[in-house]
């Protein structure tokens, strides 16, 4: 169970390390759909989508069952 939890956290960990290493992220100057938070939302989605896909896959394999 801990391995599954760790595997679901890998995308956020990898992206978070790049974000926390003072890497210059592209900043959108013009106020588009999300305004100045566009890069932040892209980073969150880039870490949440793979975790959701892995969760669905593990659930399909039967590795994650209900907590009853």
Coordinates of N, CA and C in Angstrom, one line a residue:
X1 N 0.8 -1.2 0.0 CA 0.0 0.0 0.0 C 0.9 1.3 0.0
X2 N 1.9 1.2 0.8 CA 2.8 2.4 0.8 C 3.5 2.6 -0.6
X3 N 3.8 1.5 -1.3 CA 4.4 1.7 -2.6 C 3.4 2.3 -3.6
X4 N 2.2 2.0 -3.5 CA 1.1 2.6 -4.4 C 1.0 4.1 -4.0
X5 N 1.0 4.4 -2.8 CA 0.9 5.8 -2.4 C 2.1 6.6 -2.9
X6 N 3.3 6.0 -2.7 CA 4.5 6.7 -3.2 C 4.5 6.9 -4.7
X7 N 4.0 5.8 -5.4 CA 4.0 5.9 -6.9 C 3.0 7.0 -7.4
X8 N 1.9 7.2 -6.6 CA 1.0 8.2 -7.0 C 1.6 9.6 -6.7
X9 N 2.5 9.7 -5.8 CA 3.1 11.0 -5.5 C 4.3 11.3 -6.3
X10 N 4.8 10.4 -7.1 CA 6.0 10.7 -7.9 C 5.9 11.9 -8.9
X11 N 4.8 12.0 -9.7 CA 4.7 13.1 -10.6 C 4.8 14.5 -9.9
X12 N 4.1 14.6 -8.8 CA 4.2 15.9 -8.0 C 5.5 16.1 -7.4
X13 N 6.2 15.1 -7.0 CA 7.6 15.2 -6.5 C 8.5 15.7 -7.5
X14 N 8.5 15.1 -8.7 CA 9.4 15.4 -9.7 C 9.2 16.9 -10.2
X15 N 8.0 17.2 -10.4 CA 7.7 18.6 -10.9 C 8.0 19.6 -9.8
X16 N 7.7 19.2 -8.5 CA 7.9 20.1 -7.4 C 9.4 20.4 -7.2
X17 N 10.2 19.4 -7.5 CA 11.7 19.6 -7.3 C 12.2 20.6 -8.4
X18 N 11.7 20.5 -9.6 CA 12.1 21.5 -10.6 C 11.6 22.9 -10.2
X19 N 10.4 23.0 -9.7 CA 9.8 24.3 -9.3 C 10.5 24.9 -8.1
X20 N 11.0 24.0 -7.2 CA 11.7 24.5 -6.0 C 13.2 24.8 -6.2
X21 N 13.7 24.5 -7.4 CA 15.1 24.7 -7.6 C 15.4 26.1 -8.3
X22 N 14.5 27.0 -8.1 CA 14.7 28.4 -8.7 C 14.9 28.4 -10.2
X23 N 14.2 27.5 -10.9 CA 14.3 27.5 -12.3 C 13.4 28.5 -12.8
X24 N 13.9 29.3 -13.8 CA 13.0 30.3 -14.4 C 11.9 29.7 -15.2
X25 N 10.7 29.7 -14.7 CA 9.6 29.2 -15.4 C 9.0 30.2 -16.4
X26 N 8.5 29.8 -17.5 CA 7.9 30.8 -18.4 C 6.7 31.5 -17.8
X27 N 6.7 32.8 -17.8 CA 5.7 33.6 -17.3 C 4.9 34.3 -18.4
X28 N 3.6 34.1 -18.3 CA 2.8 34.8 -19.3 C 2.5 36.2 -18.9
X29 N 3.0 37.2 -19.7 CA 2.8 38.6 -19.3 C 1.4 39.1 -19.6
X30 N 0.9 38.7 -20.7 CA -0.5 39.2 -21.0 C -1.5 38.3 -20.2
X31 N -2.5 39.0 -19.8 CA -3.6 38.3 -19.0 C -4.4 37.5 -20.0
X32 N -4.1 36.2 -20.1 CA -4.9 35.3 -20.9 C -6.0 34.7 -20.1
X33 N -6.2 33.4 -20.3 CA -7.3 32.7 -19.7 C -7.1 32.7 -18.2
X34 N -5.9 32.4 -17.7 CA -5.6 32.2 -16.3 C -4.8 33.4 -15.8
X35 N -4.4 34.3 -16.6 CA -3.6 35.4 -16.1 C -2.2 35.0 -15.7
X36 N -1.7 35.6 -14.7 CA -0.3 35.4 -14.3 C -0.1 34.0 -13.7
X37 N -1.2 33.3 -13.4 CA -1.1 32.0 -12.8 C -1.1 30.8 -13.7
X38 N -0.9 31.1 -15.0 CA -1.0 30.1 -16.1 C 0.1 29.0 -15.8
X39 N 1.3 29.4 -15.6 CA 2.4 28.5 -15.3 C 2.1 27.6 -14.1
X40 N 1.6 28.2 -13.0 CA 1.3 27.4 -11.8 C 0.2 26.4 -12.1
X41 N -0.8 26.7 -12.8 CA -1.9 25.8 -13.1 C -1.4 24.7 -14.0
X42 N -0.5 25.0 -15.0 CA 0.1 24.0 -15.8 C 0.9 23.0 -15.0
X43 N 1.7 23.5 -14.0 CA 2.5 22.6 -13.2 C 1.6 21.7 -12.3
X44 N 0.5 22.3 -11.8 CA -0.4 21.5 -11.0 C -1.1 20.4 -11.8
X45 N -1.5 20.8 -13.0 CA -2.1 19.8 -13.9 C -1.1 18.7 -14.4
X46 N 0.1 19.1 -14.6 CA 1.1 18.2 -15.1 C 1.5 17.2 -14.0
X47 N 1.2 17.5 -12.7 CA 1.5 16.5 -11.7 C 0.2 15.8 -11.3
X48 N -1.0 16.4 -11.4 CA -2.2 15.7 -11.0 C -2.7 14.7 -12.0
X49 N -2.6 15.0 -13.3 CA -3.1 14.1 -14.4 C -2.4 12.8 -14.4
X50 N -1.1 12.7 -14.4 CA -0.4 11.4 -14.3 C -0.8 10.6 -13.0
X51 N -0.9 11.3 -11.9 CA -1.3 10.6 -10.7 C -2.7 10.1 -10.8
X52 N -3.6 10.8 -11.4 CA -5.0 10.3 -11.6 C -5.0 9.1 -12.5
X53 N -4.2 9.2 -13.6 CA -4.2 8.0 -14.5 C -3.6 6.8 -13.8
X54 N -2.6 7.0 -13.0 CA -2.0 5.8 -12.3 C -3.0 5.3 -11.3
X55 N -3.7 6.2 -10.6 CA -4.7 5.7 -9.6 C -5.8 4.9 -10.3
X56 N -6.3 5.4 -11.5 CA -7.3 4.6 -12.2 C -6.8 3.3 -12.7
X57 N -5.6 3.2 -13.1 CA -5.0 2.0 -13.6 C -4.8 1.0 -12.5
X58 N -4.3 1.5 -11.3 CA -4.2 0.6 -10.2 C -5.5 0.1 -9.7
X59 N -6.5 1.0 -9.7 CA -7.9 0.6 -9.3 C -8.4 -0.5 -10.3
X60 N -8.1 -0.4 -11.6 CA -8.6 -1.4 -12.5 C -7.9 -2.7 -12.3
X61 N -6.6 -2.7 -11.9 CA -5.9 -3.9 -11.7 C -6.3 -4.6 -10.4
X62 N -7.0 -3.9 -9.5 CA -7.5 -4.4 -8.3 C -6.5 -4.2 -7.1
X63 N -5.5 -3.4 -7.4 CA -4.5 -3.2 -6.3 C -5.0 -2.2 -5.3
X64 N -6.0 -1.4 -5.6 CA -6.6 -0.5 -4.7 C -8.1 -0.9 -4.6
X65 N -8.4 -1.3 -3.4 CA -9.8 -1.6 -3.2 C -10.5 -0.6 -2.2
X66 N -11.7 -0.8 -2.0 CA -12.4 0.1 -1.1 C -11.9 -0.1 0.3
X67 N -12.0 1.0 1.1 CA -11.5 0.9 2.5 C -12.5 0.4 3.5
X68 N -13.4 -0.4 3.0 CA -14.4 -1.0 3.9 C -13.8 -2.1 4.9

